[in-house]
Short mmCIF file of C-alpha atoms and ligand atoms in Angstrom, two decimals:
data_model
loop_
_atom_site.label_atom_id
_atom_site.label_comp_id
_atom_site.label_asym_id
_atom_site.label_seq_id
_atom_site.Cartn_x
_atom_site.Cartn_y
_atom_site.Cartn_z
CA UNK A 1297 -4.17 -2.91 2.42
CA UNK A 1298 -1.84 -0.82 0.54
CA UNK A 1299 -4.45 1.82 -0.20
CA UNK A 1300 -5.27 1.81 4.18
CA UNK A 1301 -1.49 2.27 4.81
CA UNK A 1302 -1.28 -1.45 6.62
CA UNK A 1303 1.03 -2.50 3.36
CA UNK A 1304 3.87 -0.92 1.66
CA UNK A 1305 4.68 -2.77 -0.75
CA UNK A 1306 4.42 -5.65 -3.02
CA UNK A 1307 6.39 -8.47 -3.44
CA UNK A 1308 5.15 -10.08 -6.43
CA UNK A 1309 5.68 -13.25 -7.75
CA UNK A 1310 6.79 -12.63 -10.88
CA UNK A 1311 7.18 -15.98 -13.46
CA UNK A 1312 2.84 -15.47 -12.79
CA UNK A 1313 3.06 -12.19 -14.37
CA UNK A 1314 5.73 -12.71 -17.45
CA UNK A 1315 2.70 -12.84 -20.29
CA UNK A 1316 1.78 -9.07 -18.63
CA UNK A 1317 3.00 -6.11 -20.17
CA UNK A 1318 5.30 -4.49 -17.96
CA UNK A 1319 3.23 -0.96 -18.67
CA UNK A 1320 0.11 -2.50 -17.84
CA UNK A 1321 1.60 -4.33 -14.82
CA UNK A 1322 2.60 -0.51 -13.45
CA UNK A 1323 -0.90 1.17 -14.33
CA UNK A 1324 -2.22 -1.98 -12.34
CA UNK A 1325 0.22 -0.89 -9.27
CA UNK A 1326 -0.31 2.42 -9.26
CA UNK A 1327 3.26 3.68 -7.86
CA UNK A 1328 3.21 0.88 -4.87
CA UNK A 1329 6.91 0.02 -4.37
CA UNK A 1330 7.61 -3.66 -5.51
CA UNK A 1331 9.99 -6.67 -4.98
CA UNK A 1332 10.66 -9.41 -7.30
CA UNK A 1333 10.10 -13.02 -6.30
CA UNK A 1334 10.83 -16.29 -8.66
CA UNK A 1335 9.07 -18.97 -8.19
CA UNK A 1336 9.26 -21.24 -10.98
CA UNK A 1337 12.91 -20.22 -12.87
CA UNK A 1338 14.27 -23.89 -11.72
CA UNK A 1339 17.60 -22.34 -12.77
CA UNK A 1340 19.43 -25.37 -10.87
CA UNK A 1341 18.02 -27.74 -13.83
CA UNK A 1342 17.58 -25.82 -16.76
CA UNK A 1343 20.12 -24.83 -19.16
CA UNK A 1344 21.09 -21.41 -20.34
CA UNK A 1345 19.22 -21.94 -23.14
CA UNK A 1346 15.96 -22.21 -21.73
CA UNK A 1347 16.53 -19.38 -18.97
CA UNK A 1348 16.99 -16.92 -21.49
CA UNK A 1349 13.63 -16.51 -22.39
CA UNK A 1350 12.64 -15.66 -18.84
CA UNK A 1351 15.50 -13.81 -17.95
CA UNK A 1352 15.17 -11.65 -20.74
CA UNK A 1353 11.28 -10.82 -19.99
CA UNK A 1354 12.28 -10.12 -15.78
CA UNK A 1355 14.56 -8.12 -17.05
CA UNK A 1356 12.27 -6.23 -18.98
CA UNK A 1357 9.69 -5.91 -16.55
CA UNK A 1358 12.61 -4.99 -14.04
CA UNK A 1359 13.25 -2.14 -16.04
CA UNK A 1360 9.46 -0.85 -15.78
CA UNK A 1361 8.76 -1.42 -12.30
CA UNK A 1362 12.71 -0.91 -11.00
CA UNK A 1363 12.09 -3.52 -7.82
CA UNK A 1364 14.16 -3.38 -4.79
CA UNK A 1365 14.98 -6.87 -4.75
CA UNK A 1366 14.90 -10.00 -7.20
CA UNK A 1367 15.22 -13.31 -5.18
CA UNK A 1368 14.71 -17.12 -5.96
CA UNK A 1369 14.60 -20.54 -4.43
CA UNK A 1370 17.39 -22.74 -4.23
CA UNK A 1371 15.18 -26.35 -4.43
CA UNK A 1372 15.04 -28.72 -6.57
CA UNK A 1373 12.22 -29.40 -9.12
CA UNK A 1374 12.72 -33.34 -10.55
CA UNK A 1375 14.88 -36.57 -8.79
CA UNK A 1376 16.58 -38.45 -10.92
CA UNK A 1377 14.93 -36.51 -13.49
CA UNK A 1378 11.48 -37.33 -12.54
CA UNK A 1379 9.20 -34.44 -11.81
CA UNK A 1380 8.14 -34.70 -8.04
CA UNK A 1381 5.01 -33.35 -6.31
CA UNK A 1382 7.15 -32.09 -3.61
CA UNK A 1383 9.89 -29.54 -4.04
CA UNK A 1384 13.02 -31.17 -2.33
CA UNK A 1385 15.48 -29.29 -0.53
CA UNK A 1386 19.24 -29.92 -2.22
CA UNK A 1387 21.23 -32.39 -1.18
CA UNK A 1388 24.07 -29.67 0.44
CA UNK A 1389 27.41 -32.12 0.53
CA UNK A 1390 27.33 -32.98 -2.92
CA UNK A 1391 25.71 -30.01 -4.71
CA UNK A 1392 28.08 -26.80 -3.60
CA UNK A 1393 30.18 -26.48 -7.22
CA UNK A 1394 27.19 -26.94 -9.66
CA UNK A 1395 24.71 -24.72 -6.99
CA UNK A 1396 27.94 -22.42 -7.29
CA UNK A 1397 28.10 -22.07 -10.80
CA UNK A 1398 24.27 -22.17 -11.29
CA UNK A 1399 23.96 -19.25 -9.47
CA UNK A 1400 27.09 -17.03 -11.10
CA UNK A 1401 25.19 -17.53 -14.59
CA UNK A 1402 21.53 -17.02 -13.36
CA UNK A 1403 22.68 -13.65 -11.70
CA UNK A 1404 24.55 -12.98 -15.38
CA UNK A 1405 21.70 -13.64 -16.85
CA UNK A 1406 19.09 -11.17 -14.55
CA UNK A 1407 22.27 -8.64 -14.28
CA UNK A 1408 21.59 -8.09 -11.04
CA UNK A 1409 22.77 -10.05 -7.88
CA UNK A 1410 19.62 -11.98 -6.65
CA UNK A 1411 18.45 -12.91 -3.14
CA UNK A 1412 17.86 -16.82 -2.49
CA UNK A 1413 15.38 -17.52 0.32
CA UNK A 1414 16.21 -20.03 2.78
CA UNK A 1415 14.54 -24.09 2.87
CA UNK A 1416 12.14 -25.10 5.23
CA UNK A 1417 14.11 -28.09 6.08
CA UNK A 1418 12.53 -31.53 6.95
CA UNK A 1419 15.66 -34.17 7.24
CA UNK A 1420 18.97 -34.08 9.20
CA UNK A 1421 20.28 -32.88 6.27
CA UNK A 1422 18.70 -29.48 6.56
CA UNK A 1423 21.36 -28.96 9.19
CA UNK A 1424 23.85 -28.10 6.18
CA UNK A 1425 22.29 -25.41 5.29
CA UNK A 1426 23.78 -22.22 6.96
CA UNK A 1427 26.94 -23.13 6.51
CA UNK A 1428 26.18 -23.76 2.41
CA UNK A 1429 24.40 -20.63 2.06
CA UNK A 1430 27.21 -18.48 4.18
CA UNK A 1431 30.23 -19.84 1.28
CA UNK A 1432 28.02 -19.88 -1.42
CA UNK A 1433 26.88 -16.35 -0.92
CA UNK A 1434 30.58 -14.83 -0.22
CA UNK A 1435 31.57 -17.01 -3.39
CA UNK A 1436 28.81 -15.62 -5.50
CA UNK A 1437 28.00 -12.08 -4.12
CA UNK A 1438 24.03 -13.61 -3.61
CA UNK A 1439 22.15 -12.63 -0.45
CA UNK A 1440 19.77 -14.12 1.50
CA UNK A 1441 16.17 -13.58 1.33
CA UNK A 1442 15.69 -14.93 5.26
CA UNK A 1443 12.28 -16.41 5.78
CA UNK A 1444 12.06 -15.97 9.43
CA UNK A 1445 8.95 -18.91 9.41
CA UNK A 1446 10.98 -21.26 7.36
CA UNK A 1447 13.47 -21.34 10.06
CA UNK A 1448 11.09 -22.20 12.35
CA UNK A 1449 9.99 -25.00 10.65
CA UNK A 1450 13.41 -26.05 10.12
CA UNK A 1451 14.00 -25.78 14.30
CA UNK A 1452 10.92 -27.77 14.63
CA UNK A 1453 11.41 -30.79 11.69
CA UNK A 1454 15.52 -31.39 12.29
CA UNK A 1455 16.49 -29.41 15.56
CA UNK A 1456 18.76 -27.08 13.31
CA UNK A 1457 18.80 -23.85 16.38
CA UNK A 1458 17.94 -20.58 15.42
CA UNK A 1459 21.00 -19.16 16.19
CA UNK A 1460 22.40 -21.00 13.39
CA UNK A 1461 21.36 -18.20 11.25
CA UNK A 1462 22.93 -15.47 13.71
CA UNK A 1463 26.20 -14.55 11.21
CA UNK A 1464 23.73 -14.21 8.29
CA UNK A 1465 21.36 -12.34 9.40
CA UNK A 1466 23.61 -9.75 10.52
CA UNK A 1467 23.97 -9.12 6.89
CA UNK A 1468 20.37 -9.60 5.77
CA UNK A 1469 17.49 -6.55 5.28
CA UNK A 1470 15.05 -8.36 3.54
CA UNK A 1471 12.28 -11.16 5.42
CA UNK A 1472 9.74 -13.35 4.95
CA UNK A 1473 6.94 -14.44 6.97
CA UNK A 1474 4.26 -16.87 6.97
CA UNK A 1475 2.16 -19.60 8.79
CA UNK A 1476 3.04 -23.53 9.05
CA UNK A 1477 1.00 -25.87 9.54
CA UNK A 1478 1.68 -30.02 10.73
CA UNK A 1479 2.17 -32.74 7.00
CA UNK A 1480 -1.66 -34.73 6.99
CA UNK A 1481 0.60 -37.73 7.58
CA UNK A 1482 3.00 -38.84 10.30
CA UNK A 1483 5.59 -38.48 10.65
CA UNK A 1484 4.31 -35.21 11.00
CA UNK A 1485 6.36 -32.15 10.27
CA UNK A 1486 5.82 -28.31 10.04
CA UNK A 1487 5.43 -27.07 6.36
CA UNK A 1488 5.13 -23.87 5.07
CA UNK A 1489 1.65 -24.01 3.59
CA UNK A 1490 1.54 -20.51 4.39
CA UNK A 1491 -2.56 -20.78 4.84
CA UNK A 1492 -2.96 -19.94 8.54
CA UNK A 1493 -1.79 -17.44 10.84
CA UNK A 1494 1.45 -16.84 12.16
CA UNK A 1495 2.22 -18.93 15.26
CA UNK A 1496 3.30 -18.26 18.46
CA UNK A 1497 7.16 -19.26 18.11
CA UNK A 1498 7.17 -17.84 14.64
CA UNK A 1499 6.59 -14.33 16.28
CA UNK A 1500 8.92 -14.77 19.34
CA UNK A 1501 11.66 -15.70 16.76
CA UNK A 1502 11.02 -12.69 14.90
CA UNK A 1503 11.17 -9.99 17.41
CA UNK A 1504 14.47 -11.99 17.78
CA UNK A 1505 15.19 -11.92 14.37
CA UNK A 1506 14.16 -7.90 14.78
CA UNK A 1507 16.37 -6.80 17.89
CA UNK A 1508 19.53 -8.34 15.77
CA UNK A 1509 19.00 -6.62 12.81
CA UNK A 1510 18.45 -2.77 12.78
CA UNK A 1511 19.21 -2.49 8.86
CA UNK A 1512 15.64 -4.20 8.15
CA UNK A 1513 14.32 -3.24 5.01
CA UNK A 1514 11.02 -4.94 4.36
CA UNK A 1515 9.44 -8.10 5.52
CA UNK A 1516 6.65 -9.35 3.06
CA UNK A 1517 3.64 -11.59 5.54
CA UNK A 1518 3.11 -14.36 2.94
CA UNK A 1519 -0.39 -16.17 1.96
CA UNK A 1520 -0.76 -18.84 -0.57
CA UNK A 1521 -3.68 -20.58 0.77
CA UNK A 1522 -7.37 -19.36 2.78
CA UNK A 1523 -6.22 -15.95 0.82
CA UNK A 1524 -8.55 -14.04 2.61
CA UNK A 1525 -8.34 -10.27 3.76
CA UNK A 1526 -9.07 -10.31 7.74
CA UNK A 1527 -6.59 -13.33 8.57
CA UNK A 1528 -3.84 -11.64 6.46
CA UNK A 1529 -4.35 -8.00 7.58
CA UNK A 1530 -4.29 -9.61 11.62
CA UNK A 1531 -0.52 -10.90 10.48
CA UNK A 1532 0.60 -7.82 9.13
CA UNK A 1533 -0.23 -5.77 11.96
CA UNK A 1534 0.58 -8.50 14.37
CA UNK A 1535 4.40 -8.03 12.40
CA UNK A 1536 4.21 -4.22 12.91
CA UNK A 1537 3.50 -4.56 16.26
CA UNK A 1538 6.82 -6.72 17.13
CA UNK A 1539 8.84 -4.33 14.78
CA UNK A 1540 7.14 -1.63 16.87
CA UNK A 1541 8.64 -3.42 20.20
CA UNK A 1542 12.50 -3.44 18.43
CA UNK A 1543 12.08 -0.14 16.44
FE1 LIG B 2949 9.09 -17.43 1.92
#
């Protein structure tokens, strides 16, 4: 896709890539523009200790392949210190001074200021969220990494509107994208599986998202399951096409 011109860059997920060598990681890329993305950091558990390591390697492979943007989740990895198959969304009234702090050192540590993408919320709690992220990021100089598909699931599972997000996005240029699909379970809820393609509300939302936000510096389609060519090329043009509609 980025050889045919339908993508422009990469957003890569980088703790996969940390036993790479950054100079083999750029022959590999061949000059496409790139984006950081941290999956696995867990910076809200571990200490500075442990981070170092993988700070100090992102930073090194920032320095190769200079990305735009470094972001990271704000989730949680363990409850009550047990790992859990499920990656929970924080617990917003009680959290705001050691999220706060967390993320002052984990920017130290990248030197940069890092983008944090927004949860896919499932409970009532979810409805928190805005308002957390708006403080913590003027407290912290973070951005937001807005996931345009996570909001939607978060509209569908706890009724948090869309226009929730209206004062943040005015100051956000980079998106995500992706497909949901309904929990194998009832009660069933819309998770980001990111494994089929984008739905119908999902791209009225984002020509929404578009027409609000003429600063709009990438959006990266996401696909973490059925990784297959077709389905993902029909999302990323089926994105161009409602950026072509606001452009
Ligand atoms: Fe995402």
């Amino acid at each position: 896709m980025l050889r045919d011109g339908q993508a422009d860059f990469v957003e890569i997920l980088i703790d996969n890539f940390l036993h790479v060598e950054p100079e083999d990681m750029a022959t590999a890329l061949d000059g496409a523009p790139v984006a950081f993305h941290i999956m696995h950091s867990r910076f809200l558990e571990r200490t500075e200790a442990q981070l170092a390591f993988m700070a100090s390697r992102i930073r090194t492979m920032a320095r190769e392949l200079r990305p735009f943007y470094i972001s990271d989740h704000l989730l949680r990895f363990t409850v009550d210190g047990r790992e859990v198959p499920f990656l929970p969304e924080l617990d917003y009234g009680r959290t705001y001074d050691l999220v706060c702090q967390r993320v002052t050192s984990w920017q130290e540590q990248l030197g940069t200021p890092v983008l944090f993408e927004n949860y896919p919320s499932i409970f009532d709690s979810g409805l928190e969220q805005p308002a957390f992220l708006e403080r913590l990021f003027r407290e912290t100089g973070a951005g937001l990494l807005f996931d345009v598909s996570n909001a939607v699931c978060a509209h569908r599972n706890c009724q948090l509107p869309l226009a929730a997000w209206d004062t943040l996005l005015e100051r956000s240029t980079h998106f995500h994208v992706g497909g949901y699909e309904p929990s194998s379970e009832a009660p069933f809820v819309s998770l980001d599986l990111h494994g089929s393609p984008l739905a119908d509300d999902t791209l009225d939302y984002l020509g929404r998202v578009f027409s609000r936000t003429s600063t709009a510096a990438t959006i990266s389609v996401e696909r973490d399951n059925h990784v297959e060519l077709e389905p993902w090329r029909a999302d990323i043009l089926a994105v161009r096409a409602r950026w072509e509609q606001h452009a």
